[in-house]
mmCIF file of C-alpha atoms in Angstrom:
data_model
loop_
_atom_site.group_PDB
_atom_site.id
_atom_site.type_symbol
_atom_site.label_atom_id
_atom_site.label_comp_id
_atom_site.label_asym_id
_atom_site.label_seq_id
_atom_site.Cartn_x
_atom_site.Cartn_y
_atom_site.Cartn_z
ATOM 1 C CA MET A 20 0.000 0.000 0.000
ATOM 2 C CA ALA A 21 1.514 3.310 -1.126
ATOM 3 C CA PRO A 22 1.544 6.397 1.139
ATOM 4 C CA ALA A 23 -1.577 8.553 0.844
ATOM 5 C CA LEU A 24 -1.544 11.398 -1.653
ATOM 6 C CA THR A 25 -0.968 14.638 0.263
ATOM 7 C CA PRO A 26 -3.083 17.772 -0.325
ATOM 8 C CA GLU A 27 0.006 19.457 -1.749
ATOM 9 C CA GLN A 28 0.552 16.623 -4.212
ATOM 10 C CA ALA A 29 -3.130 16.696 -5.192
ATOM 11 C CA ALA A 30 -2.741 20.393 -5.988
ATOM 12 C CA VAL A 31 0.272 19.616 -8.184
ATOM 13 C CA ILE A 32 -1.715 16.951 -10.056
ATOM 14 C CA LYS A 33 -4.579 19.408 -10.586
ATOM 15 C CA ALA A 34 -2.100 21.919 -11.997
ATOM 16 C CA THR A 35 -0.927 19.415 -14.621
ATOM 17 C CA VAL A 36 -4.378 19.154 -16.275
ATOM 18 C CA PRO A 37 -3.404 21.605 -19.093
ATOM 19 C CA VAL A 38 -0.205 19.601 -19.665
ATOM 20 C CA LEU A 39 -2.217 16.398 -20.092
ATOM 21 C CA ALA A 40 -4.601 18.153 -22.433
ATOM 22 C CA ALA A 41 -1.666 19.184 -24.627
ATOM 23 C CA HIS A 42 0.592 16.130 -24.384
ATOM 24 C CA GLY A 43 -1.548 13.260 -23.061
ATOM 25 C CA THR A 44 -1.826 11.273 -26.288
ATOM 26 C CA THR A 45 1.888 11.772 -27.055
ATOM 27 C CA ILE A 46 2.709 10.362 -23.621
ATOM 28 C CA THR A 47 0.394 7.368 -23.856
ATOM 29 C CA THR A 48 1.351 6.486 -27.438
ATOM 30 C CA LYS A 49 5.036 6.347 -26.524
ATOM 31 C CA PHE A 50 4.174 4.551 -23.278
ATOM 32 C CA TYR A 51 2.434 1.653 -25.032
ATOM 33 C CA LYS A 52 5.138 1.367 -27.685
ATOM 34 C CA ASP A 53 7.935 1.206 -25.103
ATOM 35 C CA LEU A 54 5.961 -1.046 -22.738
ATOM 36 C CA LEU A 55 5.149 -3.679 -25.364
ATOM 37 C CA THR A 56 8.667 -3.561 -26.819
ATOM 38 C CA THR A 57 10.179 -4.222 -23.394
ATOM 39 C CA HIS A 58 7.483 -6.675 -22.258
ATOM 40 C CA PRO A 59 6.167 -8.410 -25.415
ATOM 41 C CA ALA A 60 4.251 -10.951 -23.299
ATOM 42 C CA LEU A 61 1.807 -8.150 -22.478
ATOM 43 C CA LYS A 62 0.634 -8.239 -26.096
ATOM 44 C CA ASN A 63 -1.435 -11.209 -24.930
ATOM 45 C CA ILE A 64 -3.428 -8.826 -22.697
ATOM 46 C CA PHE A 65 -3.688 -5.678 -24.773
ATOM 47 C CA ASN A 66 -6.012 -5.451 -27.767
ATOM 48 C CA ASN A 67 -3.883 -5.501 -30.934
ATOM 49 C CA THR A 68 -6.462 -3.535 -32.912
ATOM 50 C CA HIS A 69 -6.735 -0.809 -30.296
ATOM 51 C CA GLN A 70 -2.960 -0.534 -30.283
ATOM 52 C CA ALA A 71 -2.706 -0.273 -34.075
ATOM 53 C CA THR A 72 -5.493 2.302 -34.389
ATOM 54 C CA GLY A 73 -4.332 4.397 -31.432
ATOM 55 C CA HIS A 74 -7.659 3.876 -29.654
ATOM 56 C CA GLN A 75 -5.989 2.485 -26.530
ATOM 57 C CA ALA A 76 -3.568 5.407 -26.310
ATOM 58 C CA ARG A 77 -6.358 7.965 -26.699
ATOM 59 C CA ALA A 78 -8.454 6.163 -24.108
ATOM 60 C CA LEU A 79 -5.633 6.136 -21.567
ATOM 61 C CA ALA A 80 -4.900 9.801 -22.253
ATOM 62 C CA GLY A 81 -8.555 10.591 -21.579
ATOM 63 C CA ALA A 82 -8.490 8.538 -18.389
ATOM 64 C CA LEU A 83 -5.368 10.327 -17.112
ATOM 65 C CA TYR A 84 -6.957 13.689 -17.878
ATOM 66 C CA ALA A 85 -10.180 12.714 -16.060
ATOM 67 C CA TYR A 86 -8.199 11.443 -13.079
ATOM 68 C CA ALA A 87 -6.140 14.627 -12.794
ATOM 69 C CA ALA A 88 -9.188 16.862 -13.237
ATOM 70 C CA ASN A 89 -11.090 15.008 -10.506
ATOM 71 C CA ILE A 90 -8.200 14.249 -8.153
ATOM 72 C CA ASP A 91 -9.990 16.091 -5.331
ATOM 73 C CA ASP A 92 -13.323 14.344 -5.960
ATOM 74 C CA LEU A 93 -12.616 10.783 -7.057
ATOM 75 C CA GLY A 94 -16.202 9.764 -6.372
ATOM 76 C CA LYS A 95 -17.052 11.131 -9.820
ATOM 77 C CA LEU A 96 -14.836 8.442 -11.330
ATOM 78 C CA SER A 97 -16.406 5.531 -9.447
ATOM 79 C CA PRO A 98 -18.508 4.293 -12.421
ATOM 80 C CA ALA A 99 -15.465 4.327 -14.707
ATOM 81 C CA VAL A 100 -13.266 2.598 -12.097
ATOM 82 C CA GLU A 101 -15.929 -0.083 -11.593
ATOM 83 C CA LEU A 102 -16.160 -0.667 -15.345
ATOM 84 C CA ILE A 103 -12.380 -0.886 -15.783
ATOM 85 C CA CYS A 104 -11.955 -3.272 -12.837
ATOM 86 C CA HIS A 105 -14.498 -5.667 -14.316
ATOM 87 C CA LYS A 106 -12.644 -5.580 -17.602
ATOM 88 C CA HIS A 107 -9.290 -6.116 -15.883
ATOM 89 C CA VAL A 108 -10.437 -9.224 -14.024
ATOM 90 C CA SER A 109 -11.974 -10.599 -17.218
ATOM 91 C CA LEU A 110 -8.460 -10.391 -18.700
ATOM 92 C CA TYR A 111 -6.734 -11.660 -15.528
ATOM 93 C CA VAL A 112 -4.777 -8.475 -14.909
ATOM 94 C CA LYS A 113 -2.771 -8.953 -11.704
ATOM 95 C CA PRO A 114 -0.933 -6.648 -9.230
ATOM 96 C CA GLU A 115 2.415 -7.296 -10.891
ATOM 97 C CA HIS A 116 1.049 -5.758 -14.091
ATOM 98 C CA TYR A 117 0.398 -2.517 -12.203
ATOM 99 C CA GLU A 118 4.076 -2.478 -11.156
ATOM 100 C CA VAL A 119 5.248 -2.726 -14.767
ATOM 101 C CA VAL A 120 2.699 -0.245 -16.108
ATOM 102 C CA GLY A 121 3.421 2.297 -13.361
ATOM 103 C CA LYS A 122 7.153 2.151 -13.944
ATOM 104 C CA HIS A 123 6.851 2.672 -17.711
ATOM 105 C CA LEU A 124 4.140 5.319 -17.476
ATOM 106 C CA LEU A 125 6.170 7.496 -15.116
ATOM 107 C CA GLU A 126 9.330 7.018 -17.184
ATOM 108 C CA THR A 127 7.445 8.028 -20.326
ATOM 109 C CA MET A 128 5.946 11.122 -18.700
ATOM 110 C CA LYS A 129 9.402 12.223 -17.639
ATOM 111 C CA SER A 130 10.833 11.549 -21.101
ATOM 112 C CA VAL A 131 8.119 13.446 -22.983
ATOM 113 C CA LEU A 132 7.872 16.411 -20.601
ATOM 114 C CA GLY A 133 11.642 16.835 -20.239
ATOM 115 C CA GLU A 134 12.640 19.667 -17.934
ATOM 116 C CA ALA A 135 8.989 20.362 -17.126
ATOM 117 C CA ALA A 136 8.886 17.023 -15.299
ATOM 118 C CA THR A 137 10.301 18.367 -12.041
ATOM 119 C CA PRO A 138 10.943 16.075 -9.071
ATOM 120 C CA GLU A 139 7.874 17.640 -7.407
ATOM 121 C CA ILE A 140 5.621 16.787 -10.367
ATOM 122 C CA MET A 141 6.983 13.281 -10.797
ATOM 123 C CA GLY A 142 6.691 12.585 -7.072
ATOM 124 C CA ALA A 143 3.091 13.749 -7.115
ATOM 125 C CA TRP A 144 2.254 11.589 -10.126
ATOM 126 C CA ALA A 145 3.947 8.545 -8.578
ATOM 127 C CA ALA A 146 1.784 8.985 -5.481
ATOM 128 C CA ALA A 147 -1.313 9.601 -7.593
ATOM 129 C CA TYR A 148 -0.707 6.533 -9.738
ATOM 130 C CA TRP A 149 -0.365 4.258 -6.742
ATOM 131 C CA GLN A 150 -3.360 5.811 -5.027
ATOM 132 C CA LEU A 151 -5.536 4.747 -7.969
ATOM 133 C CA ALA A 152 -3.679 1.459 -8.501
ATOM 134 C CA ASP A 153 -4.211 0.452 -4.864
ATOM 135 C CA ILE A 154 -7.931 1.189 -5.140
ATOM 136 C CA MET A 155 -8.205 -0.972 -8.250
ATOM 137 C CA ILE A 156 -5.963 -3.785 -6.989
ATOM 138 C CA ASP A 157 -8.028 -4.021 -3.816
ATOM 139 C CA LYS A 158 -11.330 -4.051 -5.711
ATOM 140 C CA GLU A 159 -10.034 -6.622 -8.195
ATOM 141 C CA ALA A 160 -8.673 -8.831 -5.401
ATOM 142 C CA LYS A 161 -12.167 -9.071 -3.927
ATOM 143 C CA MET A 162 -13.568 -10.015 -7.328
ATOM 144 C CA TYR A 163 -10.899 -12.696 -7.774
ATOM 145 C CA ASP A 164 -11.695 -14.072 -4.315
ATOM 146 C CA GLU A 165 -15.368 -14.396 -5.265
ATOM 147 C CA THR A 166 -14.454 -16.420 -8.365
ATOM 148 C CA SER A 167 -11.453 -18.320 -6.959
ATOM 149 C CA TYR A 168 -12.672 -21.647 -8.362
ATOM 150 C CA TRP A 169 -12.116 -20.137 -11.830
ATOM 151 C CA ALA A 170 -8.751 -18.462 -11.308
ATOM 152 C CA ASP A 171 -7.533 -18.425 -14.911
ATOM 153 C CA TRP A 172 -8.652 -19.023 -18.478
ATOM 154 C CA LYS A 173 -10.758 -22.187 -18.890
ATOM 155 C CA ASP A 174 -11.057 -24.346 -22.001
ATOM 156 C CA PHE A 175 -14.528 -24.437 -23.557
ATOM 157 C CA ARG A 176 -15.643 -26.404 -26.581
ATOM 158 C CA ILE A 177 -17.923 -24.928 -29.221
ATOM 159 C CA ALA A 178 -20.832 -27.343 -28.886
ATOM 160 C CA ARG A 179 -23.015 -25.639 -31.483
ATOM 161 C CA LYS A 180 -23.147 -22.635 -33.804
ATOM 162 C CA ALA A 181 -26.542 -21.171 -34.698
ATOM 163 C CA LYS A 182 -27.162 -18.412 -37.245
ATOM 164 C CA GLU A 183 -29.483 -15.830 -35.663
ATOM 165 C CA ALA A 184 -29.397 -13.128 -38.369
ATOM 166 C CA SER A 185 -27.506 -12.331 -41.561
ATOM 167 C CA ASP A 186 -24.478 -11.190 -39.562
ATOM 168 C CA ILE A 187 -25.037 -12.655 -36.079
ATOM 169 C CA THR A 188 -24.168 -16.206 -34.986
ATOM 170 C CA SER A 189 -24.629 -17.758 -31.565
ATOM 171 C CA PHE A 190 -21.905 -19.932 -30.060
ATOM 172 C CA TYR A 191 -22.963 -22.501 -27.449
ATOM 173 C CA LEU A 192 -19.899 -23.092 -25.265
ATOM 174 C CA GLU A 193 -19.495 -26.060 -22.929
ATOM 175 C CA PRO A 194 -16.576 -26.651 -20.530
ATOM 176 C CA VAL A 195 -14.003 -29.212 -21.587
ATOM 177 C CA ASP A 196 -13.618 -30.100 -17.920
ATOM 178 C CA GLU A 197 -17.056 -31.486 -17.080
ATOM 179 C CA ARG A 198 -16.331 -30.927 -13.393
ATOM 180 C CA LEU A 199 -16.228 -27.162 -13.864
ATOM 181 C CA ARG A 200 -19.170 -25.496 -12.144
ATOM 182 C CA LEU A 201 -20.819 -22.972 -14.449
ATOM 183 C CA PRO A 202 -21.544 -19.750 -12.561
ATOM 184 C CA LYS A 203 -24.907 -18.253 -11.748
ATOM 185 C CA PHE A 204 -23.877 -15.071 -13.545
ATOM 186 C CA LYS A 205 -25.963 -11.923 -13.502
ATOM 187 C CA PRO A 206 -27.981 -11.510 -16.718
ATOM 188 C CA GLY A 207 -26.390 -8.743 -18.765
ATOM 189 C CA GLN A 208 -22.782 -9.630 -17.950
ATOM 190 C CA TYR A 209 -20.088 -10.680 -20.421
ATOM 191 C CA ILE A 210 -17.253 -13.151 -20.760
ATOM 192 C CA SER A 211 -13.877 -12.691 -22.400
ATOM 193 C CA VAL A 212 -13.124 -15.099 -25.223
ATOM 194 C CA ASN A 213 -9.408 -15.731 -25.710
ATOM 195 C CA VAL A 214 -8.157 -17.032 -29.061
ATOM 196 C CA PHE A 215 -4.608 -17.674 -30.246
ATOM 197 C CA VAL A 216 -4.018 -15.661 -33.437
ATOM 198 C CA GLU A 217 -1.036 -17.121 -35.229
ATOM 199 C CA GLU A 218 -1.264 -14.500 -38.004
ATOM 200 C CA LEU A 219 -0.180 -11.743 -35.643
ATOM 201 C CA GLU A 220 3.569 -11.298 -35.322
ATOM 202 C CA GLY A 221 5.002 -14.084 -33.203
ATOM 203 C CA GLY A 222 1.544 -15.492 -32.517
ATOM 204 C CA VAL A 223 -0.502 -13.677 -29.886
ATOM 205 C CA TRP A 224 -3.430 -14.516 -27.646
ATOM 206 C CA GLN A 225 -6.219 -12.004 -28.178
ATOM 207 C CA ALA A 226 -9.294 -11.600 -25.973
ATOM 208 C CA ARG A 227 -12.556 -9.840 -26.669
ATOM 209 C CA GLN A 228 -15.572 -9.318 -24.436
ATOM 210 C CA TYR A 229 -18.914 -10.715 -25.599
ATOM 211 C CA SER A 230 -22.178 -10.409 -23.705
ATOM 212 C CA LEU A 231 -23.804 -13.624 -22.587
ATOM 213 C CA SER A 232 -27.047 -13.924 -24.546
ATOM 214 C CA ASP A 233 -29.033 -16.475 -22.577
ATOM 215 C CA ALA A 234 -30.265 -16.793 -19.016
ATOM 216 C CA PRO A 235 -27.968 -18.297 -16.358
ATOM 217 C CA GLY A 236 -28.483 -21.819 -15.115
ATOM 218 C CA LYS A 237 -27.955 -23.607 -18.439
ATOM 219 C CA ALA A 238 -25.449 -26.373 -19.210
ATOM 220 C CA TYR A 239 -23.658 -23.968 -21.554
ATOM 221 C CA LEU A 240 -22.626 -20.348 -21.888
ATOM 222 C CA ARG A 241 -23.956 -18.661 -25.015
ATOM 223 C CA ILE A 242 -22.590 -15.635 -26.840
ATOM 224 C CA SER A 243 -24.042 -14.152 -30.019
ATOM 225 C CA VAL A 244 -21.387 -12.495 -32.147
ATOM 226 C CA LYS A 245 -21.840 -9.997 -34.952
ATOM 227 C CA ARG A 246 -19.569 -10.435 -37.949
ATOM 228 C CA GLU A 247 -18.181 -7.091 -39.018
ATOM 229 C CA GLU A 248 -18.376 -6.757 -42.798
ATOM 230 C CA GLY A 249 -15.595 -5.733 -45.153
ATOM 231 C CA ILE A 250 -12.896 -7.985 -43.738
ATOM 232 C CA GLU A 251 -10.941 -10.550 -45.725
ATOM 233 C CA LEU A 252 -9.046 -12.772 -43.332
ATOM 234 C CA GLY A 253 -5.511 -13.105 -44.652
ATOM 235 C CA ASP A 254 -5.398 -9.503 -45.854
ATOM 236 C CA PRO A 255 -2.717 -7.754 -43.746
ATOM 237 C CA LYS A 256 -5.093 -4.827 -43.187
ATOM 238 C CA SER A 257 -7.647 -7.097 -41.531
ATOM 239 C CA LYS A 258 -5.393 -7.554 -38.496
ATOM 240 C CA THR A 259 -6.147 -4.034 -37.283
ATOM 241 C CA HIS A 260 -9.875 -4.044 -38.054
ATOM 242 C CA PRO A 261 -12.182 -3.811 -35.001
ATOM 243 C CA GLY A 262 -14.086 -6.873 -36.190
ATOM 244 C CA TYR A 263 -11.031 -9.052 -36.766
ATOM 245 C CA LEU A 264 -11.664 -11.514 -33.963
ATOM 246 C CA SER A 265 -15.386 -11.747 -34.683
ATOM 247 C CA ASN A 266 -14.549 -12.856 -38.228
ATOM 248 C CA ILE A 267 -12.136 -15.470 -36.901
ATOM 249 C CA LEU A 268 -14.927 -16.849 -34.729
ATOM 250 C CA HIS A 269 -17.368 -16.892 -37.647
ATOM 251 C CA ASP A 270 -15.045 -18.264 -40.325
ATOM 252 C CA LYS A 271 -12.333 -20.277 -38.605
ATOM 253 C CA LYS A 272 -13.835 -21.661 -35.417
ATOM 254 C CA LYS A 273 -15.917 -24.768 -36.010
ATOM 255 C CA THR A 274 -18.090 -26.961 -33.851
ATOM 256 C CA GLY A 275 -15.762 -28.978 -31.637
ATOM 257 C CA ASP A 276 -13.016 -26.346 -31.565
ATOM 258 C CA VAL A 277 -11.771 -25.114 -28.194
ATOM 259 C CA VAL A 278 -11.478 -21.487 -27.028
ATOM 260 C CA LYS A 279 -10.533 -20.075 -23.633
ATOM 261 C CA LEU A 280 -13.072 -18.219 -21.512
ATOM 262 C CA SER A 281 -12.924 -15.976 -18.480
ATOM 263 C CA HIS A 282 -15.414 -16.109 -15.648
ATOM 264 C CA PRO A 283 -18.396 -13.802 -16.379
ATOM 265 C CA PHE A 284 -17.954 -10.219 -15.235
ATOM 266 C CA GLY A 285 -19.409 -6.807 -15.988
ATOM 267 C CA ASP A 286 -21.091 -3.979 -14.102
ATOM 268 C CA PHE A 287 -24.155 -3.921 -16.382
ATOM 269 C CA PHE A 288 -26.714 -6.448 -15.202
ATOM 270 C CA PHE A 289 -30.249 -7.038 -13.983
ATOM 271 C CA GLU A 290 -30.720 -7.714 -10.300
ATOM 272 C CA GLN A 291 -33.860 -9.309 -9.004
ATOM 273 C CA GLU A 292 -36.304 -6.559 -8.103
ATOM 274 C CA GLU A 293 -39.805 -6.771 -6.699
ATOM 275 C CA GLU A 294 -41.956 -8.732 -9.124
ATOM 276 C CA ASN A 295 -44.225 -5.789 -9.990
ATOM 277 C CA ILE A 296 -41.468 -3.344 -11.031
ATOM 278 C CA PRO A 297 -41.631 -2.758 -14.821
ATOM 279 C CA VAL A 298 -38.528 -3.402 -16.933
ATOM 280 C CA VAL A 299 -37.968 -1.735 -20.314
ATOM 281 C CA LEU A 300 -35.268 -3.206 -22.567
ATOM 282 C CA ILE A 301 -34.092 -0.892 -25.381
ATOM 283 C CA SER A 302 -31.462 -1.956 -27.923
ATOM 284 C CA ALA A 303 -30.104 -1.405 -31.412
ATOM 285 C CA GLY A 304 -28.429 -4.000 -33.603
ATOM 286 C CA VAL A 305 -26.322 -6.576 -31.801
ATOM 287 C CA GLY A 306 -26.827 -4.614 -28.589
ATOM 288 C CA LEU A 307 -29.766 -6.922 -27.985
ATOM 289 C CA THR A 308 -27.480 -9.776 -26.848
ATOM 290 C CA CYS A 309 -27.121 -8.791 -23.196
ATOM 291 C CA LEU A 310 -30.768 -7.725 -23.091
ATOM 292 C CA THR A 311 -31.812 -11.137 -24.430
ATOM 293 C CA SER A 312 -30.107 -12.650 -21.391
ATOM 294 C CA ILE A 313 -32.144 -10.338 -19.176
ATOM 295 C CA LEU A 314 -35.377 -11.026 -21.079
ATOM 296 C CA ASN A 315 -34.922 -14.797 -20.932
ATOM 297 C CA THR A 316 -34.283 -14.530 -17.197
ATOM 298 C CA LEU A 317 -37.412 -12.445 -16.714
ATOM 299 C CA ALA A 318 -39.442 -14.899 -18.808
ATOM 300 C CA GLU A 319 -38.393 -17.738 -16.511
ATOM 301 C CA GLU A 320 -39.828 -15.847 -13.514
ATOM 302 C CA LYS A 321 -43.377 -16.596 -14.764
ATOM 303 C CA ASN A 322 -44.932 -13.707 -12.860
ATOM 304 C CA ALA A 323 -46.905 -10.599 -13.735
ATOM 305 C CA ARG A 324 -43.956 -8.204 -14.096
ATOM 306 C CA PRO A 325 -44.583 -5.695 -16.944
ATOM 307 C CA ILE A 326 -41.829 -5.926 -19.592
ATOM 308 C CA SER A 327 -41.210 -3.992 -22.813
ATOM 309 C CA TRP A 328 -38.831 -5.063 -25.572
ATOM 310 C CA ILE A 329 -37.905 -2.212 -27.959
ATOM 311 C CA HIS A 330 -35.392 -2.939 -30.702
ATOM 312 C CA GLY A 331 -34.017 -1.222 -33.771
ATOM 313 C CA ALA A 332 -32.337 -2.957 -36.721
ATOM 314 C CA ARG A 333 -31.635 -2.237 -40.365
ATOM 315 C CA ASP A 334 -34.173 -4.817 -41.599
ATOM 316 C CA SER A 335 -35.602 -8.229 -40.753
ATOM 317 C CA THR A 336 -32.554 -10.132 -42.004
ATOM 318 C CA SER A 337 -30.324 -8.342 -39.502
ATOM 319 C CA ARG A 338 -32.712 -8.677 -36.552
ATOM 320 C CA ALA A 339 -31.711 -11.567 -34.285
ATOM 321 C CA PHE A 340 -34.032 -13.582 -32.020
ATOM 322 C CA LYS A 341 -37.290 -12.059 -33.349
ATOM 323 C CA SER A 342 -39.152 -15.380 -33.602
ATOM 324 C CA HIS A 343 -37.922 -16.344 -30.128
ATOM 325 C CA ILE A 344 -39.045 -13.052 -28.623
ATOM 326 C CA GLU A 345 -42.398 -13.202 -30.390
ATOM 327 C CA ALA A 346 -42.919 -16.687 -28.961
ATOM 328 C CA LEU A 347 -42.195 -15.311 -25.496
ATOM 329 C CA ALA A 348 -44.691 -12.487 -26.086
ATOM 330 C CA GLU A 349 -47.391 -14.961 -27.165
ATOM 331 C CA SER A 350 -47.000 -16.929 -23.950
ATOM 332 C CA ASN A 351 -46.568 -13.876 -21.708
ATOM 333 C CA PRO A 352 -49.284 -11.182 -21.998
ATOM 334 C CA ASN A 353 -47.164 -8.865 -19.830
ATOM 335 C CA LEU A 354 -44.443 -8.650 -22.497
ATOM 336 C CA LYS A 355 -44.931 -5.840 -25.037
ATOM 337 C CA THR A 356 -42.727 -5.375 -28.106
ATOM 338 C CA ALA A 357 -41.873 -2.619 -30.587
ATOM 339 C CA TYR A 358 -39.617 -3.063 -33.618
ATOM 340 C CA PHE A 359 -37.988 -0.338 -35.693
ATOM 341 C CA ALA A 360 -36.504 -0.921 -39.175
ATOM 342 C CA SER A 361 -34.269 1.808 -40.563
ATOM 343 C CA GLN A 362 -34.062 0.273 -44.069
ATOM 344 C CA PRO A 363 -36.781 -2.384 -44.405
ATOM 345 C CA GLY A 364 -36.679 -4.587 -47.489
ATOM 346 C CA LYS A 365 -39.203 -4.162 -50.294
ATOM 347 C CA GLU A 366 -40.966 -7.384 -49.309
ATOM 348 C CA GLU A 367 -41.254 -6.473 -45.633
ATOM 349 C CA ILE A 368 -44.672 -5.580 -44.282
ATOM 350 C CA GLN A 369 -45.186 -2.906 -41.648
ATOM 351 C CA GLY A 370 -47.141 -4.311 -38.733
ATOM 352 C CA GLN A 371 -45.833 -7.776 -39.454
ATOM 353 C CA ASP A 372 -42.077 -7.604 -39.989
ATOM 354 C CA TYR A 373 -41.630 -4.341 -38.109
ATOM 355 C CA ASP A 374 -43.729 -1.688 -36.392
ATOM 356 C CA VAL A 375 -42.068 1.640 -37.187
ATOM 357 C CA ARG A 376 -39.973 2.632 -40.204
ATOM 358 C CA GLY A 377 -36.854 4.576 -39.284
ATOM 359 C CA ARG A 378 -34.267 4.616 -36.543
ATOM 360 C CA LEU A 379 -35.372 3.854 -33.025
ATOM 361 C CA ASP A 380 -37.135 6.895 -31.623
ATOM 362 C CA LEU A 381 -38.834 6.812 -28.212
ATOM 363 C CA GLY A 382 -41.168 9.555 -29.424
ATOM 364 C CA GLN A 383 -42.741 6.899 -31.645
ATOM 365 C CA ILE A 384 -43.405 4.552 -28.706
ATOM 366 C CA SER A 385 -46.760 4.598 -26.955
ATOM 367 C CA SER A 386 -46.493 5.670 -23.325
ATOM 368 C CA ASP A 387 -47.955 2.380 -22.080
ATOM 369 C CA LYS A 388 -44.863 0.560 -23.412
ATOM 370 C CA LEU A 389 -42.480 2.884 -21.584
ATOM 371 C CA TYR A 390 -44.234 2.623 -18.205
ATOM 372 C CA LEU A 391 -43.531 6.274 -17.474
ATOM 373 C CA LYS A 392 -46.274 6.463 -14.845
ATOM 374 C CA SER A 393 -44.301 4.185 -12.555
ATOM 375 C CA ASP A 394 -41.533 5.869 -10.575
ATOM 376 C CA GLU A 395 -39.772 2.492 -10.227
ATOM 377 C CA THR A 396 -39.452 1.383 -13.870
ATOM 378 C CA GLN A 397 -35.940 0.190 -14.716
ATOM 379 C CA TYR A 398 -34.552 0.964 -18.189
ATOM 380 C CA PHE A 399 -31.747 -1.111 -19.723
ATOM 381 C CA VAL A 400 -30.131 0.258 -22.885
ATOM 382 C CA CYS A 401 -27.509 -1.278 -25.171
ATOM 383 C CA GLY A 402 -26.221 -0.451 -28.641
ATOM 384 C CA PRO A 403 -23.701 1.920 -30.228
ATOM 385 C CA THR A 404 -22.486 4.582 -27.791
ATOM 386 C CA HIS A 405 -24.184 7.503 -29.576
ATOM 387 C CA PHE A 406 -27.436 5.514 -29.630
ATOM 388 C CA MET A 407 -27.291 4.876 -25.886
ATOM 389 C CA LEU A 408 -26.566 8.500 -25.063
ATOM 390 C CA ASP A 409 -29.431 9.610 -27.331
ATOM 391 C CA VAL A 410 -31.825 7.179 -25.634
ATOM 392 C CA GLU A 411 -30.631 8.337 -22.224
ATOM 393 C CA ALA A 412 -31.294 11.961 -23.191
ATOM 394 C CA SER A 413 -34.763 11.041 -24.502
ATOM 395 C CA LEU A 414 -35.651 9.203 -21.303
ATOM 396 C CA GLN A 415 -34.417 12.060 -19.159
ATOM 397 C CA ALA A 416 -36.506 14.489 -21.232
ATOM 398 C CA LEU A 417 -39.496 12.277 -20.402
ATOM 399 C CA GLY A 418 -38.725 12.671 -16.704
ATOM 400 C CA VAL A 419 -36.797 9.459 -16.032
ATOM 401 C CA PRO A 420 -33.949 10.045 -13.517
ATOM 402 C CA SER A 421 -30.483 8.832 -14.503
ATOM 403 C CA GLU A 422 -30.286 6.320 -11.646
ATOM 404 C CA ARG A 423 -33.045 4.260 -13.301
ATOM 405 C CA ILE A 424 -31.270 4.166 -16.678
ATOM 406 C CA LYS A 425 -28.594 1.487 -17.054
ATOM 407 C CA MET A 426 -26.350 1.380 -20.098
ATOM 408 C CA GLU A 427 -23.778 -1.131 -21.322
ATOM 409 C CA LEU A 428 -20.641 0.944 -21.889
ATOM 410 C CA PHE A 429 -17.849 -1.616 -21.686
ATOM 411 C CA GLY A 430 -15.568 -0.398 -24.436
ATOM 412 C CA THR A 431 -12.002 0.753 -23.825
ATOM 413 C CA GLY A 432 -12.022 4.194 -22.255
ATOM 414 C CA GLY A 433 -15.011 3.675 -20.042
ATOM 415 C CA VAL A 434 -17.980 5.938 -19.690
ATOM 416 C CA PRO A 435 -17.805 8.685 -22.333
ATOM 417 C CA ARG A 436 -19.339 11.406 -20.135
ATOM 418 C CA VAL A 437 -16.567 11.254 -17.495
#
């Protein structure tokens, strides 16, 4: 445990905010380059695509800026810290990694800032780094303790692949070790899928997070993965495309193949509420995966809880699970649905294949499906970041307080509004 950050050091950190605004990305870009050159084994933890595109460097620069700007009120960063800790444990980041990262980050700051990096500034940043690192290490240690029976990557076999839409396939994953106890995860959480990519220089393990798309308590874990278009595996450019690993799963991984999985984690989930509290599930595209896990869990309750399922997709061919959800609605009169189609096909029929033409717009949803009269309704939102923030703004304009709006924002960089 590092010594506490003093008020004087906190003031120094606050004073460096303009420096981070000007040089943050330069610092973090050099930091990652030097770190991975010196410790190539860490390439198995860091996302190759995010490194190649500079996304990881920009995200870290933003995080450092947010930390410095809020050094005297770290409570504002709690949601982002929670999100990052869940991601860290899903990648099996350990305390020794913080040692290596801290050393290289401070060395890089000193190198880039030159004479401006006075002993006072560097001492303050060393204390600040370890203040945050200790908070995260402690939080992650508790999470590891809770999942100690699953302390590292576990081998899972692809038992079945099922095409759900033109670009979405479900993978049913069963443990190779039949003695492994599958967790009672919280619906909405994700797992990390770790795949060895021999095409990357030297061969590298690469992990991506995918939401679990079915209710807990099954003999398998299911993920439903969207294939990103425009990628030709084997083309050197494909190695830096955001959808690279999803295409490997679609094209190269067959039934019977083995991948490595983390224990489920994630700070976006449904927790059992009183049975009469309404739940509204709002998604766009493949964002429906985590909400399908929540919906399936709610359906298994077999009670009178009001539920709304609101989903936007390009057209019927790209809309996953529609027949499944419609079957749930037929057997559960408390489940209401609304489907948007931004570009419906010529053969699609409004009122049958979709309800509203255009992008998802809550202004087009009848008030009875949003349960606005209840001051307890819980809203779960997942999709592209701009979509989620737009939905959040729409709900807030309708009088819904932010604490009842939950969004899945698990990408690198954390919560955009911080």
